[in-house]
CSV table of C-alpha atoms in Angstrom, one decimal:
chain,number,residue,atom,x,y,z
H,1120,MET,CA,-17.7,115.1,-99.5
H,1121,PHE,CA,-19.9,113.2,-97.1
H,1122,LYS,CA,-22.0,116.3,-96.4
H,1123,LYS,CA,-22.3,117.0,-100.1
H,1124,ILE,CA,-23.6,113.4,-100.6
H,1125,MET,CA,-26.2,113.9,-97.8
H,1126,LYS,CA,-27.3,117.3,-99.2
H,1127,GLY,CA,-27.5,115.8,-102.7
H,1128,GLY,CA,-29.9,113.2,-101.5
H,1129,HIS,CA,-32.5,115.8,-100.7
H,1130,ARG,CA,-32.2,117.9,-104.0
H,1131,LYS,CA,-35.3,117.9,-106.1
H,1132,PRO,CA,-34.6,116.8,-109.7
H,1133,SER,CA,-35.4,119.0,-112.6
H,1134,LYS,CA,-37.7,117.7,-115.4
H,1135,SER,CA,-34.8,117.4,-117.8
H,1136,GLU,CA,-32.9,115.3,-115.3
H,1137,ALA,CA,-36.0,113.3,-114.4
H,1138,ASN,CA,-36.5,112.2,-118.0
H,1139,GLU,CA,-32.9,111.4,-118.7
H,1140,PRO,CA,-32.0,107.6,-118.2
H,1141,SER,CA,-28.3,108.3,-118.1
H,1142,ASN,CA,-28.8,110.2,-114.8
H,1143,TYR,CA,-28.8,106.8,-113.1
H,1144,GLY,CA,-25.3,106.5,-114.3
H,1145,ILE,CA,-26.5,104.1,-116.9
H,1146,GLY,CA,-26.9,105.1,-120.5
H,1147,HIS,CA,-27.3,103.3,-123.8
H,1148,PRO,CA,-25.7,100.0,-124.7
H,1149,GLY,CA,-22.8,100.1,-127.0
H,1150,ARG,CA,-21.3,103.3,-125.6
H,1151,PRO,CA,-18.5,103.2,-123.0
H,1152,GLY,CA,-19.8,103.6,-119.4
H,1153,SER,CA,-23.4,103.2,-120.5
H,1154,GLY,CA,-26.2,100.6,-120.4
H,1155,SER,CA,-29.9,100.1,-121.3
H,1156,ASN,CA,-33.0,101.5,-119.7
H,1157,VAL,CA,-34.8,99.8,-116.8
H,1158,VAL,CA,-38.0,97.9,-117.6
H,1159,VAL,CA,-40.5,100.4,-116.1
H,1160,SER,CA,-43.7,101.9,-117.4
H,1161,HIS,CA,-43.9,105.5,-118.4
H,1162,ALA,CA,-45.5,106.4,-115.1
H,1163,SER,CA,-42.2,105.9,-113.4
H,1164,ARG,CA,-40.0,107.8,-115.7
H,1165,GLY,CA,-40.6,111.1,-114.0
H,1166,ALA,CA,-38.9,109.6,-110.9
H,1167,LEU,CA,-35.5,109.0,-112.5
H,1168,VAL,CA,-32.7,110.9,-110.9
H,1169,ASN,CA,-28.9,110.7,-110.7
H,1170,SER,CA,-27.6,107.7,-108.7
H,1171,SER,CA,-24.0,108.8,-108.7
H,1172,PRO,CA,-22.7,109.8,-105.3
H,1173,SER,CA,-21.1,112.9,-106.8
H,1174,PRO,CA,-21.7,116.4,-105.3
H,1175,GLY,CA,-25.2,117.6,-106.0
H,1176,ALA,CA,-26.5,114.2,-107.0
H,1177,ALA,CA,-29.8,112.7,-105.8
H,1178,THR,CA,-30.9,109.1,-105.2
H,1179,PRO,CA,-33.9,107.7,-107.2
H,1180,PRO,CA,-37.2,107.4,-105.2
H,1181,PRO,CA,-39.1,104.2,-105.4
H,1182,PRO,CA,-41.1,103.7,-108.6
H,1183,PRO,CA,-44.9,103.5,-108.5
H,1184,THR,CA,-46.3,100.1,-107.5
H,1185,GLY,CA,-46.5,97.6,-110.4
H,1186,SER,CA,-44.1,99.6,-112.6
H,1187,VAL,CA,-41.1,97.4,-112.2
H,1188,GLU,CA,-41.0,94.0,-113.9
H,1189,PRO,CA,-38.6,91.1,-113.2
H,1190,LEU,CA,-35.7,90.8,-115.7
H,1191,PRO,CA,-34.6,87.5,-117.2
H,1192,LEU,CA,-32.1,85.3,-115.4
H,1193,PHE,CA,-28.5,85.3,-116.6
H,1194,ARG,CA,-28.7,81.7,-117.6
H,1195,ASP,CA,-31.7,82.3,-119.8
H,1196,VAL,CA,-30.0,84.8,-122.1
H,1197,PRO,CA,-27.1,84.3,-124.6
H,1198,VAL,CA,-23.6,85.1,-123.3
H,1199,SER,CA,-23.4,88.0,-125.7
H,1200,GLU,CA,-26.3,89.7,-124.0
H,1201,ARG,CA,-25.3,89.2,-120.4
H,1202,GLN,CA,-23.3,92.4,-120.0
H,1203,SER,CA,-26.3,94.4,-121.1
H,1204,LEU,CA,-28.6,92.4,-118.8
H,1205,PHE,CA,-26.1,93.1,-116.0
H,1206,LEU,CA,-26.4,96.8,-116.5
H,1207,ARG,CA,-30.2,96.7,-116.5
H,1208,LYS,CA,-30.2,94.7,-113.3
H,1209,LEU,CA,-27.9,97.3,-111.7
H,1210,GLN,CA,-30.4,100.0,-112.7
H,1211,HIS,CA,-33.2,98.0,-111.0
H,1212,CYS,CA,-31.1,98.1,-107.8
H,1213,CYS,CA,-30.6,101.9,-107.8
H,1214,PHE,CA,-34.2,102.3,-106.6
H,1215,LEU,CA,-34.4,102.9,-102.8
H,1216,PHE,CA,-37.5,101.9,-100.9
H,1217,ASP,CA,-39.1,102.9,-97.6
H,1218,PHE,CA,-38.9,99.9,-95.3
H,1219,THR,CA,-40.7,101.5,-92.4
H,1220,ASP,CA,-43.9,100.5,-94.3
H,1221,THR,CA,-43.7,96.7,-94.9
H,1222,ILE,CA,-46.7,96.7,-97.2
H,1223,LYS,CA,-45.7,99.5,-99.5
H,1224,ASN,CA,-43.8,98.4,-102.7
H,1225,ALA,CA,-43.6,94.9,-101.3
H,1226,ARG,CA,-43.4,93.3,-104.8
H,1227,GLU,CA,-40.8,95.8,-106.0
H,1228,LYS,CA,-38.7,95.2,-102.8
H,1229,GLU,CA,-38.7,91.5,-103.5
H,1230,ILE,CA,-37.7,92.0,-107.1
H,1231,LYS,CA,-34.8,94.1,-106.0
H,1232,ARG,CA,-33.7,91.5,-103.4
H,1233,GLN,CA,-33.8,88.7,-106.0
H,1234,THR,CA,-31.9,90.9,-108.5
H,1235,LEU,CA,-29.2,91.6,-105.9
H,1236,LEU,CA,-28.9,87.9,-105.2
H,1237,GLU,CA,-28.4,87.2,-108.9
H,1238,LEU,CA,-25.8,89.9,-109.1
H,1239,VAL,CA,-23.9,88.4,-106.2
H,1240,ASP,CA,-24.0,84.9,-107.7
H,1241,PHE,CA,-23.0,86.3,-111.1
H,1242,ILE,CA,-19.9,87.9,-109.7
H,1243,GLN,CA,-19.0,85.0,-107.4
H,1244,SER,CA,-19.4,82.4,-110.1
H,1245,GLY,CA,-16.9,84.2,-112.4
H,1246,SER,CA,-18.8,82.7,-115.4
H,1247,SER,CA,-18.3,85.9,-117.4
H,1248,LYS,CA,-15.8,88.7,-116.9
H,1249,ILE,CA,-17.7,92.0,-116.6
H,1250,SER,CA,-16.6,95.0,-118.6
H,1251,GLU,CA,-15.1,98.1,-117.3
H,1252,SER,CA,-18.3,100.1,-117.9
H,1253,CYS,CA,-20.3,97.5,-115.9
H,1254,GLN,CA,-17.8,97.8,-113.1
H,1255,GLU,CA,-18.2,101.5,-113.0
H,1256,GLU,CA,-22.0,101.3,-112.9
H,1257,MET,CA,-21.9,98.6,-110.3
H,1258,ILE,CA,-19.8,100.9,-108.0
H,1259,LYS,CA,-22.3,103.7,-108.6
H,1260,MET,CA,-25.2,101.4,-107.6
H,1261,ILE,CA,-23.4,100.3,-104.5
H,1262,SER,CA,-22.7,104.0,-103.6
H,1263,VAL,CA,-26.3,104.9,-104.0
H,1264,ASN,CA,-27.3,102.2,-101.5
H,1265,ILE,CA,-24.7,102.3,-98.8
H,1266,PHE,CA,-23.9,106.1,-98.6
H,1267,ARG,CA,-27.0,107.0,-96.5
H,1268,CYS,CA,-28.1,108.6,-93.2
H,1269,LEU,CA,-28.2,106.0,-90.4
H,1270,PRO,CA,-31.6,105.6,-88.7
H,1271,PRO,CA,-32.0,106.7,-85.1
H,1272,ALA,CA,-31.8,104.1,-82.4
H,1273,SER,CA,-35.1,102.5,-81.3
H,1274,HIS,CA,-35.1,104.3,-77.9
H,1275,GLU,CA,-34.4,107.8,-79.3
H,1276,ASN,CA,-37.2,110.4,-79.4
H,1277,THR,CA,-39.7,108.0,-77.8
H,1278,GLY,CA,-39.5,109.3,-74.2
H,1279,GLN,CA,-39.0,105.7,-73.1
H,1280,GLU,CA,-36.5,104.6,-70.5
H,1281,PRO,CA,-33.6,102.8,-72.1
H,1282,ALA,CA,-33.5,99.1,-71.5
H,1283,ASP,CA,-30.6,97.1,-70.1
H,1284,PRO,CA,-28.1,96.7,-73.0
H,1285,GLU,CA,-27.5,93.0,-72.0
H,1286,GLU,CA,-31.2,92.2,-72.3
H,1287,GLU,CA,-32.0,94.3,-75.4
H,1288,GLU,CA,-32.9,92.4,-78.5
H,1289,PRO,CA,-30.5,92.9,-81.5
H,1290,TYR,CA,-31.8,95.6,-83.9
H,1291,LEU,CA,-31.3,95.5,-87.6
H,1292,GLU,CA,-31.9,98.4,-89.9
H,1293,PRO,CA,-35.2,97.8,-91.8
H,1294,SER,CA,-33.5,98.0,-95.2
H,1295,TRP,CA,-31.0,95.3,-94.2
H,1296,PRO,CA,-32.5,92.6,-96.5
H,1297,HIS,CA,-31.2,94.8,-99.4
H,1298,LEU,CA,-28.1,96.4,-97.7
H,1299,GLN,CA,-26.6,93.0,-96.7
H,1300,LEU,CA,-26.7,91.9,-100.3
H,1301,VAL,CA,-25.2,95.2,-101.5
H,1302,TYR,CA,-22.3,94.8,-99.1
H,1303,GLU,CA,-21.9,91.2,-100.1
H,1304,LEU,CA,-21.7,92.2,-103.8
H,1305,LEU,CA,-19.0,94.7,-103.0
H,1306,LEU,CA,-17.1,92.1,-101.1
H,1307,ARG,CA,-17.3,89.5,-103.8
H,1308,TYR,CA,-16.2,92.0,-106.4
H,1309,VAL,CA,-13.2,93.0,-104.3
H,1310,VAL,CA,-12.0,89.5,-103.6
H,1311,SER,CA,-12.8,88.0,-107.0
H,1312,THR,CA,-9.8,86.7,-108.9
H,1313,ASP,CA,-11.4,88.0,-112.1
H,1314,THR,CA,-11.4,91.6,-110.8
H,1315,ASP,CA,-8.7,93.7,-112.5
H,1316,THR,CA,-7.2,95.7,-109.6
H,1317,LYS,CA,-6.0,98.5,-112.0
H,1318,VAL,CA,-9.6,99.0,-113.2
H,1319,ALA,CA,-11.1,98.6,-109.7
H,1320,LYS,CA,-8.9,101.3,-108.3
H,1321,ARG,CA,-10.3,103.8,-110.8
H,1322,TYR,CA,-13.7,103.5,-109.1
H,1323,ILE,CA,-13.0,102.3,-105.6
H,1324,ASP,CA,-10.7,105.2,-105.1
H,1325,HIS,CA,-10.2,107.9,-102.5
H,1326,SER,CA,-13.5,109.6,-103.5
H,1327,PHE,CA,-15.3,106.3,-102.8
H,1328,PHE,CA,-14.2,106.0,-99.2
H,1329,MET,CA,-10.8,107.4,-98.2
H,1330,VAL,CA,-11.9,111.1,-98.0
H,1331,HIS,CA,-14.5,110.2,-95.5
H,1332,ARG,CA,-12.1,108.5,-93.0
H,1333,PRO,CA,-11.4,111.6,-90.9
H,1334,PHE,CA,-15.1,112.4,-90.7
H,1335,ILE,CA,-15.8,108.7,-89.7
H,1336,ARG,CA,-13.1,108.7,-87.0
H,1337,LYS,CA,-14.4,111.9,-85.5
H,1338,ALA,CA,-18.0,110.6,-85.5
H,1339,ILE,CA,-16.9,107.4,-83.9
H,1340,ASN,CA,-15.0,109.3,-81.2
H,1341,ASN,CA,-18.0,111.5,-80.5
H,1342,ILE,CA,-20.1,108.4,-80.0
H,1343,PHE,CA,-17.6,107.0,-77.6
H,1344,TYR,CA,-17.3,110.2,-75.6
H,1345,ARG,CA,-21.0,110.5,-75.2
H,1346,PHE,CA,-21.3,106.9,-74.2
H,1347,ILE,CA,-18.5,107.1,-71.6
H,1348,TYR,CA,-19.2,110.5,-70.0
H,1349,VAL,CA,-23.0,111.1,-70.6
H,1350,THR,CA,-25.3,108.2,-71.4
H,1351,GLU,CA,-23.5,104.9,-71.0
H,1352,ARG,CA,-26.0,103.9,-73.6
H,1353,HIS,CA,-25.4,102.8,-77.2
H,1354,SER,CA,-26.3,99.7,-79.1
H,1355,GLY,CA,-23.3,99.5,-81.4
H,1356,ILE,CA,-20.2,100.0,-79.2
H,1357,GLY,CA,-19.0,96.4,-79.7
H,1358,GLU,CA,-19.5,96.6,-83.5
H,1359,LEU,CA,-17.6,99.9,-83.7
H,1360,LEU,CA,-14.7,98.4,-81.7
H,1361,GLU,CA,-14.6,95.4,-84.0
H,1362,ILE,CA,-14.1,97.7,-86.9
H,1363,LEU,CA,-11.5,99.7,-85.1
H,1364,GLY,CA,-9.7,96.5,-84.2
H,1365,SER,CA,-8.9,95.8,-87.8
H,1366,ILE,CA,-8.0,99.5,-88.4
H,1367,ILE,CA,-5.5,99.4,-85.4
H,1368,ASN,CA,-4.0,96.2,-86.8
H,1369,GLY,CA,-3.0,98.2,-89.9
H,1370,PHE,CA,-1.4,101.2,-88.1
H,1371,ALA,CA,2.0,102.1,-89.5
H,1372,LEU,CA,5.0,102.6,-87.2
H,1373,PRO,CA,6.0,104.8,-85.6
H,1374,MET,CA,2.5,105.3,-84.4
H,1375,LYS,CA,1.0,108.7,-84.8
H,1376,GLU,CA,0.3,110.9,-81.7
H,1377,GLU,CA,-3.4,111.0,-82.8
H,1378,HIS,CA,-3.7,107.3,-82.4
H,1379,LYS,CA,-2.0,107.3,-78.9
H,1380,LEU,CA,-4.4,110.0,-77.8
H,1381,PHE,CA,-7.3,107.8,-79.0
H,1382,LEU,CA,-6.0,105.0,-76.8
H,1383,ILE,CA,-5.7,107.3,-73.7
H,1384,ARG,CA,-8.8,109.3,-74.1
H,1385,VAL,CA,-11.2,106.7,-75.5
H,1386,LEU,CA,-10.2,103.1,-75.3
H,1387,ILE,CA,-8.9,103.1,-71.7
H,1388,PRO,CA,-11.9,105.1,-70.3
H,1389,LEU,CA,-14.2,102.6,-72.0
H,1390,HIS,CA,-13.4,100.3,-69.1
H,1391,LYS,CA,-15.5,102.5,-66.8
H,1392,PRO,CA,-19.1,102.1,-68.0
H,1393,LYS,CA,-21.2,99.4,-66.3
H,1394,PRO,CA,-22.2,97.5,-69.5
H,1395,ILE,CA,-18.6,96.7,-70.4
H,1396,VAL,CA,-19.4,93.0,-70.5
H,1397,VAL,CA,-21.3,93.6,-73.7
H,1398,TYR,CA,-18.2,94.9,-75.6
H,1399,HIS,CA,-15.2,93.8,-73.5
H,1400,GLN,CA,-14.0,91.2,-75.9
H,1401,GLN,CA,-13.7,93.7,-78.8
H,1402,LEU,CA,-12.2,96.4,-76.4
H,1403,SER,CA,-9.6,94.0,-75.1
H,1404,TYR,CA,-8.5,93.1,-78.7
H,1405,CYS,CA,-8.1,96.8,-79.5
H,1406,ILE,CA,-6.0,97.4,-76.4
H,1407,VAL,CA,-3.8,94.4,-77.0
H,1408,GLN,CA,-3.2,95.5,-80.6
H,1409,PHE,CA,-1.9,98.9,-79.4
H,1410,VAL,CA,0.6,97.2,-77.0
H,1411,GLU,CA,1.7,94.7,-79.7
H,1412,LYS,CA,2.3,97.6,-82.1
H,1413,ASP,CA,4.2,99.7,-79.6
H,1414,TYR,CA,5.4,97.9,-76.5
H,1415,LYS,CA,6.2,101.3,-74.8
H,1416,LEU,CA,2.4,101.8,-74.4
H,1417,ALA,CA,2.2,98.8,-71.9
H,1418,ASP,CA,2.8,101.0,-68.8
H,1419,THR,CA,0.1,103.4,-70.0
H,1420,VAL,CA,-2.4,100.7,-70.6
H,1421,ILE,CA,-1.7,98.8,-67.3
H,1422,ARG,CA,-2.0,102.0,-65.2
H,1423,GLY,CA,-5.2,102.8,-67.1
H,1424,LEU,CA,-6.6,99.4,-66.2
H,1425,LEU,CA,-5.7,100.0,-62.5
H,1426,LYS,CA,-7.3,103.4,-62.6
H,1427,TYR,CA,-10.7,101.9,-63.6
H,1428,TRP,CA,-10.3,98.7,-61.7
H,1429,PRO,CA,-13.7,97.7,-60.2
H,1430,VAL,CA,-14.1,97.6,-56.5
H,1431,THR,CA,-17.2,95.6,-55.8
H,1432,ASN,CA,-18.0,93.8,-59.1
H,1433,CYS,CA,-16.2,90.5,-59.2
H,1434,ALA,CA,-17.5,89.6,-62.7
H,1435,LYS,CA,-15.9,92.8,-64.0
H,1436,GLU,CA,-12.7,92.1,-62.2
H,1437,ASN,CA,-12.5,88.7,-63.9
H,1438,LEU,CA,-12.7,90.5,-67.2
H,1439,PHE,CA,-10.0,92.9,-66.2
H,1440,LEU,CA,-7.7,90.0,-65.1
H,1441,GLY,CA,-8.2,88.2,-68.5
H,1442,GLU,CA,-7.3,91.4,-70.4
H,1443,LEU,CA,-4.4,92.1,-68.1
H,1444,GLU,CA,-2.9,88.7,-68.8
H,1445,GLU,CA,-3.1,89.4,-72.6
H,1446,VAL,CA,-1.4,92.8,-72.1
H,1447,LEU,CA,1.3,91.4,-69.9
H,1448,GLU,CA,2.1,88.8,-72.6
H,1449,ALA,CA,3.1,91.7,-74.9
H,1450,THR,CA,4.9,93.6,-72.2
H,1451,GLN,CA,8.7,94.0,-72.1
H,1452,PRO,CA,10.7,94.0,-68.9
H,1453,VAL,CA,11.5,97.7,-68.8
H,1454,GLU,CA,7.8,98.7,-69.1
H,1455,PHE,CA,6.9,96.0,-66.6
H,1456,GLN,CA,9.2,97.4,-64.0
H,1457,ARG,CA,7.6,100.8,-64.2
H,1458,CYS,CA,4.2,99.6,-63.1
H,1459,MET,CA,4.8,96.3,-61.2
H,1460,VAL,CA,4.4,97.8,-57.7
H,1461,PRO,CA,0.8,99.1,-58.1
H,1462,LEU,CA,0.0,96.2,-60.4
H,1463,PHE,CA,0.9,93.5,-57.8
H,1464,GLN,CA,-0.7,95.4,-55.0
H,1465,GLN,CA,-3.9,95.1,-57.0
H,1466,ILE,CA,-3.2,91.4,-57.8
H,1467,GLY,CA,-2.6,90.8,-54.1
H,1468,ARG,CA,-6.0,92.1,-53.3
H,1469,CYS,CA,-7.5,89.8,-55.9
H,1470,LEU,CA,-5.6,86.8,-54.5
H,1471,THR,CA,-7.5,87.0,-51.2
H,1472,SER,CA,-11.0,87.5,-52.7
H,1473,SER,CA,-13.5,85.2,-51.0
H,1474,HIS,CA,-16.4,85.5,-53.5
H,1475,PHE,CA,-18.4,82.3,-53.4
H,1476,GLN,CA,-19.5,82.1,-57.0
H,1477,LEU,CA,-16.8,83.7,-59.2
H,1478,SER,CA,-13.5,82.6,-57.8
H,1479,LEU,CA,-11.5,85.8,-58.5
H,1480,SER,CA,-8.7,84.5,-56.3
H,1481,GLU,CA,-8.4,81.4,-58.5
H,1482,ARG,CA,-8.4,83.6,-61.7
H,1483,ALA,CA,-5.6,85.7,-60.3
H,1484,LEU,CA,-3.6,82.7,-59.4
H,1485,PHE,CA,-3.9,81.4,-63.0
H,1486,LEU,CA,-1.6,84.3,-64.0
H,1487,TRP,CA,1.3,82.1,-62.8
H,1488,ASN,CA,0.4,79.5,-65.5
H,1489,ASN,CA,1.7,82.0,-68.2
H,1490,GLU,CA,5.4,81.4,-68.9
H,1491,HIS,CA,6.0,85.0,-70.1
H,1492,ILE,CA,4.5,86.5,-66.9
H,1493,VAL,CA,6.4,84.1,-64.7
H,1494,GLY,CA,9.6,85.2,-66.5
H,1495,LEU,CA,8.8,88.8,-65.7
H,1496,ILE,CA,8.0,88.0,-62.1
H,1497,ALA,CA,11.2,85.9,-61.7
H,1498,GLN,CA,13.3,88.9,-62.9
H,1499,ASN,CA,11.7,91.1,-60.3
H,1500,ARG,CA,11.0,88.6,-57.5
H,1501,SER,CA,12.8,90.7,-54.8
H,1502,VAL,CA,10.0,93.3,-55.2
H,1503,ILE,CA,7.0,91.3,-56.1
H,1504,LEU,CA,7.3,88.5,-53.5
H,1505,LEU,CA,7.4,91.1,-50.7
H,1506,ILE,CA,4.1,92.5,-52.0
H,1507,ILE,CA,2.1,89.3,-52.5
H,1508,TYR,CA,3.6,87.1,-49.8
H,1509,PRO,CA,1.0,88.2,-47.1
H,1510,ALA,CA,-1.8,87.4,-49.6
H,1511,LEU,CA,-0.4,83.9,-50.2
H,1512,GLU,CA,-0.1,83.2,-46.5
H,1513,LYS,CA,-3.7,84.4,-45.9
H,1514,ASN,CA,-5.0,82.0,-48.5
H,1515,ILE,CA,-3.2,79.1,-47.0
H,1516,GLN,CA,-4.4,79.9,-43.5
H,1517,SER,CA,-8.0,80.9,-44.1
H,1518,HIS,CA,-9.4,80.6,-47.6
H,1519,TRP,CA,-12.5,78.4,-48.0
H,1520,ASN,CA,-11.8,77.2,-51.5
H,1521,GLN,CA,-9.6,74.0,-51.7
H,1522,ALA,CA,-8.6,74.8,-55.3
H,1523,VAL,CA,-7.2,78.1,-54.2
H,1524,HIS,CA,-5.3,76.4,-51.4
H,1525,GLY,CA,-3.7,74.1,-53.9
H,1526,LEU,CA,-2.8,76.8,-56.4
H,1527,THR,CA,-1.4,79.0,-53.6
H,1528,ALA,CA,0.8,76.2,-52.3
H,1529,ASN,CA,2.2,75.6,-55.8
H,1530,ILE,CA,3.1,79.3,-56.2
H,1531,LYS,CA,4.8,79.4,-52.8
H,1532,LYS,CA,6.8,76.3,-53.9
H,1533,MET,CA,7.6,78.1,-57.2
H,1534,PHE,CA,9.0,81.1,-55.3
H,1535,MET,CA,10.9,78.9,-52.9
H,1536,GLU,CA,12.6,77.0,-55.8
H,1537,MET,CA,13.2,80.3,-57.5
H,1538,ASP,CA,15.1,82.0,-54.6
H,1539,HIS,CA,15.1,80.1,-51.3
H,1540,GLU,CA,16.9,82.9,-49.4
H,1541,LEU,CA,14.5,85.5,-50.6
H,1542,PHE,CA,11.5,83.3,-49.7
H,1543,GLU,CA,12.8,82.8,-46.1
H,1544,GLU,CA,13.5,86.5,-45.7
H,1545,CYS,CA,9.9,87.3,-46.8
H,1546,GLN,CA,8.6,84.6,-44.5
H,1547,ARG,CA,10.6,86.1,-41.6
H,1548,GLN,CA,9.4,89.6,-42.3
H,1549,TYR,CA,5.8,88.4,-42.5
H,1550,GLU,CA,6.1,86.5,-39.2
H,1551,GLU,CA,7.7,89.6,-37.5
H,1552,LYS,CA,4.9,91.8,-38.9
H,1553,GLN,CA,2.3,89.3,-37.7
H,1554,ALA,CA,3.9,89.1,-34.2
H,1555,LYS,CA,4.0,92.9,-34.0
H,1556,SER,CA,0.4,93.2,-35.2
H,1557,LYS,CA,-0.6,90.6,-32.6
H,1558,GLU,CA,1.3,92.5,-29.9
H,1559,VAL,CA,-0.4,95.8,-30.9
H,1560,GLU,CA,-3.8,94.1,-30.9
H,1561,GLU,CA,-3.2,92.6,-27.5
H,1562,GLN,CA,-2.1,96.0,-26.2
H,1563,GLN,CA,-5.3,97.6,-27.7
H,1564,GLN,CA,-7.5,94.9,-26.0
H,1565,TYR,CA,-5.7,95.5,-22.7
H,1566,THR,CA,-6.2,99.2,-23.0
H,1567,TRP,CA,-9.9,98.8,-23.7
H,1568,LYS,CA,-10.2,96.4,-20.8
H,1569,ARG,CA,-8.6,99.0,-18.4
H,1570,LEU,CA,-10.9,101.7,-19.8
H,1571,ALA,CA,-14.0,99.5,-19.2
H,1572,GLU,CA,-12.9,98.7,-15.6
H,1573,ALA,CA,-12.3,102.4,-14.9
H,1574,ALA,CA,-15.7,103.3,-16.3
H,1575,VAL,CA,-17.3,100.6,-14.0
H,1576,GLU,CA,-15.5,101.9,-10.9
H,1577,ARG,CA,-16.5,105.5,-11.7
H,1578,ASP,CA,-20.1,104.5,-12.2
H,1579,GLY,CA,-20.1,102.5,-8.9
H,1580,GLY,CA,-18.6,105.4,-7.0
H,1581,GLY,CA,-21.1,107.8,-8.4
H,1582,GLU,CA,-24.0,105.6,-7.1
H,1583,GLU,CA,-22.5,105.4,-3.6
H,1584,ASP,CA,-22.2,109.2,-3.4
H,1585,HIS,CA,-25.8,109.6,-4.6
H,1586,MET,CA,-27.0,107.2,-1.8
H,1587,ILE,CA,-25.1,109.2,0.9
H,1588,THR,CA,-26.5,112.5,-0.4
H,1589,SER,CA,-30.1,111.3,-0.4
């Protein structure tokens, strides 16, 4: 369907179609599903084409300059004539303009923008219930405007080096002054209390959007794949993830295998690219939605985060810790036990970070402020404390940040109150390991000292032999 719409947009209209006003989807007043002609001069009538998004249809080109005249305001006409005026305004809005040239059709563009504003206000005000024929023509007009080919990104086909996504200025499609109002009109129509849902479903049906969903999902996936594995460059990743967040929120249970594969193959690898800071908030929301929908995915998500955990980028690690906390809040004990060893090995490394600006250590210690996470740790303290105790002791003994000292002391106290015997056992093992390490270090130093002395003796003996020989 989507391909047919795109092909239809390039079909040249015949003369019979061009001179038929009903090919806009708007016919004559008084007949069901029809309306009156647009106020244009005869010079523009040859440009009239079908505005319906049906297969083989074409969109109307812009009329010649000066051929479109403003229509009266709704408040300036009797109530009995407003439905007819509504249809005429819809027909005005079926014209599409070239926004790459700001001067061309400037007057007609402004007339269309003002007309769209009036349509939005008319629907929002609820001052007059629109007829079924008006609803049908309105959806046709909306379809003509929003079902379109997207323009290329500003950096494509220019040969220029892509700029840093964090420094790039936001880019709006040139036709956005019209498109924004068209989307607003659709939204106001859908949420209006005056809209009859039975009637609306006849026009906002599967043919309007639902049939395109598989194509849209595939296209979005391809954008993500190219971004992750090829370019690491795309200006709309955050916006796409924001859309997907609301879609994921509506997933039915049990979750389809297709959706789980999307999580594994797309969302988790999206943690790899460098510009993750630009879209991390939206990505984190999508990830957490999956875990909240199906708690069994928590182990997969956590191991995925550990796989892409940054090594030298503390700012990125802070983002990962924030996301990790949200995931752990939705994690059940069984899934937690599957990944807790590698998880707390990584957290232990974060605890001892000495970064002087971004206190990664402090952020990691804040995990113990979360009651749910503390509950999971308490249930598995015999494993977790053994892993992180050396990091806690290292902070107490040598970390430069006083806030980290205080937080570390509080956590040590928490573990001591949780299980005093376990804490003492961990402390004993740590002291034994430290003593053994010190002994090994001393032995190594002694061995190096002996080697140095032997080298000196050998060099001295060599010099004496040389003097005797000479």
